[in-house]
mmCIF file of C-alpha atoms in Angstrom:
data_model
loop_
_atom_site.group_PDB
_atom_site.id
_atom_site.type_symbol
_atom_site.label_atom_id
_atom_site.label_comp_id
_atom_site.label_asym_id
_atom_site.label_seq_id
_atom_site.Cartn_x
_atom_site.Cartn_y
_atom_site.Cartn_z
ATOM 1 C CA UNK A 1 16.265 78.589 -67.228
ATOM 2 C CA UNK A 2 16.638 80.975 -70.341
ATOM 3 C CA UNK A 3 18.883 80.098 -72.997
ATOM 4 C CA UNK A 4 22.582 80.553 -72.913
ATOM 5 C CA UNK A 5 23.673 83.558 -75.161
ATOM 6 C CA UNK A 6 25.072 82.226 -78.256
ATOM 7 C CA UNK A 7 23.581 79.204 -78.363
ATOM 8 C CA UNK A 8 21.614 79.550 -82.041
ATOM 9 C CA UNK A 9 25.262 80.391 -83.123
ATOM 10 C CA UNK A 10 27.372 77.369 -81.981
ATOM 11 C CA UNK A 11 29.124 75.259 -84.670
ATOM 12 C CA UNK A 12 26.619 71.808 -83.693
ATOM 13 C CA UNK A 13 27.399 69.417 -85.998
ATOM 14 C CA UNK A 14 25.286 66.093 -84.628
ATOM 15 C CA UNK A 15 21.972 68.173 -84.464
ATOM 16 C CA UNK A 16 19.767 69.617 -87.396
ATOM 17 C CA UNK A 17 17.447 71.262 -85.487
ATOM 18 C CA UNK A 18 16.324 72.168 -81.809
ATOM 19 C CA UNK A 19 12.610 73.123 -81.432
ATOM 20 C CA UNK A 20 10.978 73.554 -78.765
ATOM 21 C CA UNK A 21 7.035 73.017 -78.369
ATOM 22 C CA UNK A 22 5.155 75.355 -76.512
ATOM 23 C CA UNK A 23 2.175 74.145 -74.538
ATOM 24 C CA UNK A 24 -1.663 76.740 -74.167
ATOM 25 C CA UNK A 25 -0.955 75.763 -70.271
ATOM 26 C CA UNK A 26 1.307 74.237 -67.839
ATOM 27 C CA UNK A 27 0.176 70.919 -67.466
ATOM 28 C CA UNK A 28 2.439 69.309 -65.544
ATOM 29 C CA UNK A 29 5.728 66.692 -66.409
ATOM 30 C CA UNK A 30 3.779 63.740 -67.272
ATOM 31 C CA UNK A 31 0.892 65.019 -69.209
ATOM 32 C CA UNK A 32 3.549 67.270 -71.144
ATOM 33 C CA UNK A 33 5.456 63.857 -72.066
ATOM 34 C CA UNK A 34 2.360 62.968 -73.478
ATOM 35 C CA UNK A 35 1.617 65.486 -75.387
ATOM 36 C CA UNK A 36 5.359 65.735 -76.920
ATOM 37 C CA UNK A 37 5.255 62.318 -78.064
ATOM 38 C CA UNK A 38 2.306 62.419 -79.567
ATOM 39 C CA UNK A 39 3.541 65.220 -81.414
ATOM 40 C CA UNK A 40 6.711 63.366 -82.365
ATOM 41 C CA UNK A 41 4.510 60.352 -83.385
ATOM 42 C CA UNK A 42 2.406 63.168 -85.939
ATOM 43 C CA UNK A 43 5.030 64.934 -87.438
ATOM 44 C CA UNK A 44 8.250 64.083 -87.362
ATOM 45 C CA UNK A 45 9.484 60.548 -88.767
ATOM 46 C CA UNK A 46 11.979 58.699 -86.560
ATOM 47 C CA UNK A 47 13.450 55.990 -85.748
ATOM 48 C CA UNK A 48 13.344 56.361 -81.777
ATOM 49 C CA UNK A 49 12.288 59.549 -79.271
ATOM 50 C CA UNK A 50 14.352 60.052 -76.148
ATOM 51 C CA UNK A 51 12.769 61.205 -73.449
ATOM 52 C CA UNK A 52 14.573 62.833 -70.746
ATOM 53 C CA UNK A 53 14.750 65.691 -68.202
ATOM 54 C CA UNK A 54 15.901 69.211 -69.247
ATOM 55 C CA UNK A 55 17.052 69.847 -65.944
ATOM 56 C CA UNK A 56 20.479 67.906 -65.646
ATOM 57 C CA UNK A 57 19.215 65.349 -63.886
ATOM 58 C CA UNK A 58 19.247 63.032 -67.276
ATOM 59 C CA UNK A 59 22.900 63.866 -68.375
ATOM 60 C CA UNK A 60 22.468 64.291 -72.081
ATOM 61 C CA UNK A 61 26.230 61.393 -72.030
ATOM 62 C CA UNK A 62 23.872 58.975 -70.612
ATOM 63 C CA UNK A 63 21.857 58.904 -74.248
ATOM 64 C CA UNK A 64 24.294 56.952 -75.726
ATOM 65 C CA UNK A 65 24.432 53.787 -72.957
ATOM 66 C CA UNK A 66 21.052 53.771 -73.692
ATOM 67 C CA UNK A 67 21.029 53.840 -77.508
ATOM 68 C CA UNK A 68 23.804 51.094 -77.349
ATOM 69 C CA UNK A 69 21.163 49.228 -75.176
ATOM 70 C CA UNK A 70 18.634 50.144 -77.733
ATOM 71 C CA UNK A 71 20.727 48.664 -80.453
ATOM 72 C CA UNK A 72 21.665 45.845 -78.663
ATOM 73 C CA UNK A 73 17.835 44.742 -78.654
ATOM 74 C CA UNK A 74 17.531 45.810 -81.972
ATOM 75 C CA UNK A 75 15.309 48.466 -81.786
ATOM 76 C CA UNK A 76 12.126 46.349 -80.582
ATOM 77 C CA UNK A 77 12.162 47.118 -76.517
ATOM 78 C CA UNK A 78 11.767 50.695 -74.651
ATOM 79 C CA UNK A 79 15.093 51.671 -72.989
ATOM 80 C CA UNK A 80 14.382 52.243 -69.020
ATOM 81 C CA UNK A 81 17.662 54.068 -67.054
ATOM 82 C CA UNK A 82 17.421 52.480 -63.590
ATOM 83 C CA UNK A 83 18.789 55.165 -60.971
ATOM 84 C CA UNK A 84 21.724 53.051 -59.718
ATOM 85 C CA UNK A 85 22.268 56.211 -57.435
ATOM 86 C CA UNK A 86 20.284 58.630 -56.116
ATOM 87 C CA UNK A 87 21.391 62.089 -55.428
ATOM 88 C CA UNK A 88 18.371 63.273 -52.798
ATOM 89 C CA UNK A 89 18.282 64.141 -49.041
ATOM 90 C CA UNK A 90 17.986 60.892 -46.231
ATOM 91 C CA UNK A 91 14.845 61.537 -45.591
ATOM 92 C CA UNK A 92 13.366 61.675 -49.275
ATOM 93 C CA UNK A 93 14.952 58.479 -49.882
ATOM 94 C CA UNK A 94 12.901 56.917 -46.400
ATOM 95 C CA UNK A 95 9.972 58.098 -48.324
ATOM 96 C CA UNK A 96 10.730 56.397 -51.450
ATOM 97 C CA UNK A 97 11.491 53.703 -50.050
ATOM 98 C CA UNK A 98 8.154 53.168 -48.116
ATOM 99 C CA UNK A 99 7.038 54.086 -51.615
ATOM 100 C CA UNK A 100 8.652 51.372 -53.522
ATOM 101 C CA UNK A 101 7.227 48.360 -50.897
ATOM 102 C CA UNK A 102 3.762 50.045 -51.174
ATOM 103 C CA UNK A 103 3.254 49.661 -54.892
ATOM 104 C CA UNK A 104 4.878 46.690 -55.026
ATOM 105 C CA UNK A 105 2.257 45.327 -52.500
ATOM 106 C CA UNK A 106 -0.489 46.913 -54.346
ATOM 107 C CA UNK A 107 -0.067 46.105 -57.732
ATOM 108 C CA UNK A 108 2.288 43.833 -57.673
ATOM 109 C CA UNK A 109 5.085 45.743 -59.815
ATOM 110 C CA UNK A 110 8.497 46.823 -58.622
ATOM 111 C CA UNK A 111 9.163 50.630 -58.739
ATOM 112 C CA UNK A 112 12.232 50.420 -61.321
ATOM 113 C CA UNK A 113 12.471 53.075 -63.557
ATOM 114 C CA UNK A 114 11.577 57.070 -64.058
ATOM 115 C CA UNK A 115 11.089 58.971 -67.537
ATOM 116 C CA UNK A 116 14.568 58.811 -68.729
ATOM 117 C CA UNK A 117 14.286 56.753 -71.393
ATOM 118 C CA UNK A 118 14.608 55.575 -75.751
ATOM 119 C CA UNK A 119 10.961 54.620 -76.942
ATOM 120 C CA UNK A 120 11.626 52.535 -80.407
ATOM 121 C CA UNK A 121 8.482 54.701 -83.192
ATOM 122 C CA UNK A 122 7.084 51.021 -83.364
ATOM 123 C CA UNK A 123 5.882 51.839 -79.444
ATOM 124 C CA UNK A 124 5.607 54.984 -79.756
ATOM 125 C CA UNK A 125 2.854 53.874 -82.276
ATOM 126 C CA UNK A 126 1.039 51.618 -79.469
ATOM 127 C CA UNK A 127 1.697 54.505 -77.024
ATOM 128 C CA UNK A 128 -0.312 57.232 -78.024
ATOM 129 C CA UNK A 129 -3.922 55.130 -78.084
ATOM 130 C CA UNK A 130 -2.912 53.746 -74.196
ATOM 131 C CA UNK A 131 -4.985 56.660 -71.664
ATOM 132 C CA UNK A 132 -2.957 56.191 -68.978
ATOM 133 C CA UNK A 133 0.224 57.971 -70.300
ATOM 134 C CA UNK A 134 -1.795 61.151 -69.661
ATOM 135 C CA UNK A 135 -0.725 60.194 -65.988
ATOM 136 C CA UNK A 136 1.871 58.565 -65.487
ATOM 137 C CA UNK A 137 4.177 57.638 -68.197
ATOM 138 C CA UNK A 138 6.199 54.674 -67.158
ATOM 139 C CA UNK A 139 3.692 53.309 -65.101
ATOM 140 C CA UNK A 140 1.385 52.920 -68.493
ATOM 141 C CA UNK A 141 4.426 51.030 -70.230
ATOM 142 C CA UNK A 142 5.164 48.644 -68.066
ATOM 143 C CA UNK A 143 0.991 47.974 -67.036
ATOM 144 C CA UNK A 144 0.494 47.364 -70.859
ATOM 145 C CA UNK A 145 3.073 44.964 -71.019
ATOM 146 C CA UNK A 146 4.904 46.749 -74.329
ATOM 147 C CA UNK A 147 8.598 44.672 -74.251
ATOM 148 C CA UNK A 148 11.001 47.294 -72.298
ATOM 149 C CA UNK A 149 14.625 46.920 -70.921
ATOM 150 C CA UNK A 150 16.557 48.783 -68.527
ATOM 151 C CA UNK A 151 20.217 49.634 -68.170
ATOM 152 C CA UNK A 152 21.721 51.174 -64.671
ATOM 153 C CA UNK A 153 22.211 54.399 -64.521
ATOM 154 C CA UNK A 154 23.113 57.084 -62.147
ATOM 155 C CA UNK A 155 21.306 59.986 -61.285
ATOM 156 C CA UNK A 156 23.233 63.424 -62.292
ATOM 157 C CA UNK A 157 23.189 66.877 -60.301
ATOM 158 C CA UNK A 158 20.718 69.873 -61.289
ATOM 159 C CA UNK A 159 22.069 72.258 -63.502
ATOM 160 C CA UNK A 160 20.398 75.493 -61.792
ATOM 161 C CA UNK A 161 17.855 75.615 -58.473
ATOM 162 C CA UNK A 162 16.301 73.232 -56.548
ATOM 163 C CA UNK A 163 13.469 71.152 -57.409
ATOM 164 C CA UNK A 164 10.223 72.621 -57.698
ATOM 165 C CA UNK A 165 8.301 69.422 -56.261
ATOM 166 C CA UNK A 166 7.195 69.641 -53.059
ATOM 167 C CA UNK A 167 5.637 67.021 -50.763
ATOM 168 C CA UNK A 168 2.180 66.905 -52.441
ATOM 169 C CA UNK A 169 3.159 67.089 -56.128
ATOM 170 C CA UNK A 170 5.523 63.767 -55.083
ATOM 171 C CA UNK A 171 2.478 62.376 -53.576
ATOM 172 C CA UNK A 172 0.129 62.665 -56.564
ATOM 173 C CA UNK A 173 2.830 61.693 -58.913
ATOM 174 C CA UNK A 174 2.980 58.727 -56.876
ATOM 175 C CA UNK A 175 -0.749 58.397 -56.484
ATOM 176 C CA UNK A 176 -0.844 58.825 -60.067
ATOM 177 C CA UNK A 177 1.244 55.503 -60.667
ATOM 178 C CA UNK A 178 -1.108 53.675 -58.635
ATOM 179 C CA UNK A 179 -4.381 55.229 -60.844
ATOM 180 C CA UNK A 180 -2.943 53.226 -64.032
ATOM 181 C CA UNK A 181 -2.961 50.001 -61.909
ATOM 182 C CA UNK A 182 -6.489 51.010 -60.792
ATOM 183 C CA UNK A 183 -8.002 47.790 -61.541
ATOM 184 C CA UNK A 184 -5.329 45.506 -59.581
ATOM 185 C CA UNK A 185 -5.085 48.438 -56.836
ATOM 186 C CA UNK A 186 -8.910 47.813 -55.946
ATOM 187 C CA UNK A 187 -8.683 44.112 -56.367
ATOM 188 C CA UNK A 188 -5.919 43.540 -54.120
ATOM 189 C CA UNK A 189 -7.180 46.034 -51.428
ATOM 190 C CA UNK A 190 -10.358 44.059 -51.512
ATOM 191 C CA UNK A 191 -8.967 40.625 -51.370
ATOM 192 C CA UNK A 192 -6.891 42.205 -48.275
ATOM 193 C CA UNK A 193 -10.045 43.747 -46.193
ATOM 194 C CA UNK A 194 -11.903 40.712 -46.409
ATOM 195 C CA UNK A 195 -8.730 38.673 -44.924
ATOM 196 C CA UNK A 196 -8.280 41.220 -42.397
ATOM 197 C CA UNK A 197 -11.904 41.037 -41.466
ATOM 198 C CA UNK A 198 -11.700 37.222 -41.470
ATOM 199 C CA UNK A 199 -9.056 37.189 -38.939
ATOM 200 C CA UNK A 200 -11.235 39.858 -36.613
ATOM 201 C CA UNK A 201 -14.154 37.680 -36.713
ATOM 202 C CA UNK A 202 -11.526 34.291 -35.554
ATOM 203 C CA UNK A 203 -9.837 36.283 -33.162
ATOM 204 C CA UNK A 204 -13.469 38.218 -32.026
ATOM 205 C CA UNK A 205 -15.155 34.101 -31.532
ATOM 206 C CA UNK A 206 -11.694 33.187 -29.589
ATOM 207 C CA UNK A 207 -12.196 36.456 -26.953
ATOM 208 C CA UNK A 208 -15.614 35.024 -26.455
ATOM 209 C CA UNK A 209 -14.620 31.429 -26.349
ATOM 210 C CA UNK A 210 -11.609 32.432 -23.197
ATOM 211 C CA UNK A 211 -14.161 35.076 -21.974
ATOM 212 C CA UNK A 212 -11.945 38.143 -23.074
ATOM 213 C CA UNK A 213 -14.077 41.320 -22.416
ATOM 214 C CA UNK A 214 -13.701 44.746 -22.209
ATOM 215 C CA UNK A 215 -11.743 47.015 -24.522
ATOM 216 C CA UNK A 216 -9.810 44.956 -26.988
ATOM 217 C CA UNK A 217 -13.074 43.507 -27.336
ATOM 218 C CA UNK A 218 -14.784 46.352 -28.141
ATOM 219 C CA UNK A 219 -12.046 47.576 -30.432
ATOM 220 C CA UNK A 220 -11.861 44.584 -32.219
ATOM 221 C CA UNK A 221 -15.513 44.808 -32.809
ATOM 222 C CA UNK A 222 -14.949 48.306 -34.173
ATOM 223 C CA UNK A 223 -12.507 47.301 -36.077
ATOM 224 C CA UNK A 224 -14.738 44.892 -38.193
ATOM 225 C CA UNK A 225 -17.445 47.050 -38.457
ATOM 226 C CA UNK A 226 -14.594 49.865 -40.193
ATOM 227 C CA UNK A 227 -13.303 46.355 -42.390
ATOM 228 C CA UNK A 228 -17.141 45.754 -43.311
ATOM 229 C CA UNK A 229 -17.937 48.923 -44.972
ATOM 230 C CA UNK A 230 -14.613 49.294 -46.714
ATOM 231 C CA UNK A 231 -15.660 46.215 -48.864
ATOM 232 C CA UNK A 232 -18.595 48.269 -50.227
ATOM 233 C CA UNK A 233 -16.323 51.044 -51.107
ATOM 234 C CA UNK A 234 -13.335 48.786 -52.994
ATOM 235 C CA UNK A 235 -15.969 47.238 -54.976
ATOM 236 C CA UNK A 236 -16.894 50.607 -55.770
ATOM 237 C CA UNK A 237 -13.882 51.068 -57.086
ATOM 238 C CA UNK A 238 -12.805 48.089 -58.617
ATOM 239 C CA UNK A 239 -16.099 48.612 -60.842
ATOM 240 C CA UNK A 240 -15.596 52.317 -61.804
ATOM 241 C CA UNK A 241 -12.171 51.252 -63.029
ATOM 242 C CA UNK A 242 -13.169 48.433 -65.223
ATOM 243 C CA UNK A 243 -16.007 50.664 -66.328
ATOM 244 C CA UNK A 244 -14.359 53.532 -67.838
ATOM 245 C CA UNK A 245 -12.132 51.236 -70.002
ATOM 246 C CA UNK A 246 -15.263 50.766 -71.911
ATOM 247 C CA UNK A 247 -16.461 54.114 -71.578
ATOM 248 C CA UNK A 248 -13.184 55.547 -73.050
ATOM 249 C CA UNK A 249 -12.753 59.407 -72.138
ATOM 250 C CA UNK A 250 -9.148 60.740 -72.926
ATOM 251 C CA UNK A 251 -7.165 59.631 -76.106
ATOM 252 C CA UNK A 252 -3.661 60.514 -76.229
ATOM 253 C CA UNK A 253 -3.965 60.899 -80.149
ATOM 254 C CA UNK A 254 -7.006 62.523 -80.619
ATOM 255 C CA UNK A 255 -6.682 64.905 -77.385
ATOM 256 C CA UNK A 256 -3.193 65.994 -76.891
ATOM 257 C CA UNK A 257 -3.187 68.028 -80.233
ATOM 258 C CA UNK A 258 -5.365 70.105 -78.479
ATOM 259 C CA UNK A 259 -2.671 71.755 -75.406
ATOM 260 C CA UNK A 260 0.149 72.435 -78.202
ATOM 261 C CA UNK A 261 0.466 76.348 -78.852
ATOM 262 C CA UNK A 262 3.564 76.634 -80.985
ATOM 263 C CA UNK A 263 6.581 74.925 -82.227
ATOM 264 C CA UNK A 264 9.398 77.513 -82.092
ATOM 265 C CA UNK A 265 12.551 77.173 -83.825
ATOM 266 C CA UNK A 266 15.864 77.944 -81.523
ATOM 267 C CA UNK A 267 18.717 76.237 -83.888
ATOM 268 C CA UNK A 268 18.669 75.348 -87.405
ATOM 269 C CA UNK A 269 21.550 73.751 -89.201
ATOM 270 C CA UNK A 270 22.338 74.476 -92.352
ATOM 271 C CA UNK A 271 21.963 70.900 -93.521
ATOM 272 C CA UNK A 272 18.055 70.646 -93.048
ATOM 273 C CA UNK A 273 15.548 69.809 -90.550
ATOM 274 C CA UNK A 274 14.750 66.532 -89.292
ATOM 275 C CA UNK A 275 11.179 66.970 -90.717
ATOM 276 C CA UNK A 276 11.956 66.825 -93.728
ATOM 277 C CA UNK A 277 14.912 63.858 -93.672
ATOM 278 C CA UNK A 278 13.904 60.548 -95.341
ATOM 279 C CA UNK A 279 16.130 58.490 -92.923
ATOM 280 C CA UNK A 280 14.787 57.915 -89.749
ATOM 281 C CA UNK A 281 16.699 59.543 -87.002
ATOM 282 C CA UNK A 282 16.386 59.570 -82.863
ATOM 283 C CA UNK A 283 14.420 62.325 -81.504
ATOM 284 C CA UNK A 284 14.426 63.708 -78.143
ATOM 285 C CA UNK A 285 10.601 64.624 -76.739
ATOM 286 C CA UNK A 286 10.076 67.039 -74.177
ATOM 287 C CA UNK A 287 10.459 65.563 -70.343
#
């Protein structure tokens, strides 16, 4: 959406400066998160980043609930909005709601919370040496257990268009949630296969003990066989996982300098820019 006409010229008063960073390519909501606060954590001194939505959907009013939140806790927890409504079609909610009981089963963490949120610099610090915010942002705070807090807060309406995410982009966003709990993901999909193929073998002995024959014999059989080789593959998994932490490959801090192309001033107030301000002041990264 371009930029309303006039906007360099309005009398702001509560900002000193709107910049916007400019990225070599498109890569995507998350790893553009990452990248902006990263950039927020090199150059600019704060005393908290926002990060939020450009699109409406994070109603610039709803910053201050969560900076009252933020102050409430005194600055040492991230500040989570929990949709208390949702604004999408019935069947997107079905979805998301098969969704939310699949991760939970996986890895053993509720689905809670989105991007919209107040990230105190003290995280921010721990944030931009943890990989996994390359992927999925809130997923990496909560699986490395940094002390966050959430407040309800309702979803608001697009300013202009619809929503460029179609089915698959949802489903690798989602799949990318379940790539930071990698580790638990394989685990508990192992421990699952080999109870599933302990209950096959019971139920195959018990279909030989009553004489059962036939098809749901044979199935069953099949059925084991499929559970059998899976094992192979999970442990494949699990082990990859747990390997790469020690073969580290992406670094927030040392990588994400990298994609940014230009910082382009569109408002400056008179007063200064937040650069250059020895107080500490909340900063809003790109969502």
């Amino acid at each position: 959406m371009p930029m309303p006409d006039g906007f360099a010229q309005r009398p702001f008063t509560a900002l000193r400066s709107v910049d916007i960073l400019h990225l070599r390519r498109n890569l995507g909501h998350q790893r553009a998160i990452a990248v902006g606060l990263v950039f927020v954590y090199q150059n600019i001194s704060c005393r908290s980043v926002v990060v939020m939505d450009a699109d409406g959907e994070d109603r610039p009013a709803d910053i201050l609930p969560l900076a009252a939140k933020f102050d409430q806790d005194a600055g040492r927890s991230i500040v989570f909005a929990a949709r208390s409504k949702r604004l999408e079609r019935p069947l997107f909610r079905v979805l998301y709601r098969v969704y939310q009981l699949v991760h939970r089963v996986l890895t053993g963490d509720p689905v809670r919370v989105g991007n919209f949120s107040i990230v105190p610099f003290n995280s921010l610090a721990k944030l931009v040496v943890i990989p996994e915010i390359w992927h999925h942002y809130a997923a990496a705070v909560i699986r490395s257990r940094l002390a966050f807090d959430t407040i309800p807060i309702p979803r608001g309406s697009r300013l202009v268009g619809e929503s460029k995410m179609n089915f698959v982009a949802l489903l690798l966003h989602g799949l990318s949630a379940f790539f930071v709990y990698g580790d638990i993901v394989g685990a508990r999909l192992l421990v699952g296969i080999a109870l599933a193929l302990i209950v096959e073998l019971v139920l195959i002995g018990v279909g030989f003990g009553v004489h059962v024959a036939g098809l749901p014999l044979y199935l069953a059989a099949i059925l084991s066989i499929i559970l059998l080789q899976a094992i192979p593959v999970t442990l494949i998994l699990v082990f990859t996982v747990i390997g790469s932490r020690v073969n580290l490959g992406f670094l927030p801090i040392r990588d994400c300098p990298y994609f940014v192309g230009e910082v382009r001033t569109v408002f400056q107030n008179p007063l200064g820019r937040v650069h250059s301000r020895p107080k500490k002041q909340n900063v809003t990264a790109p969502g």
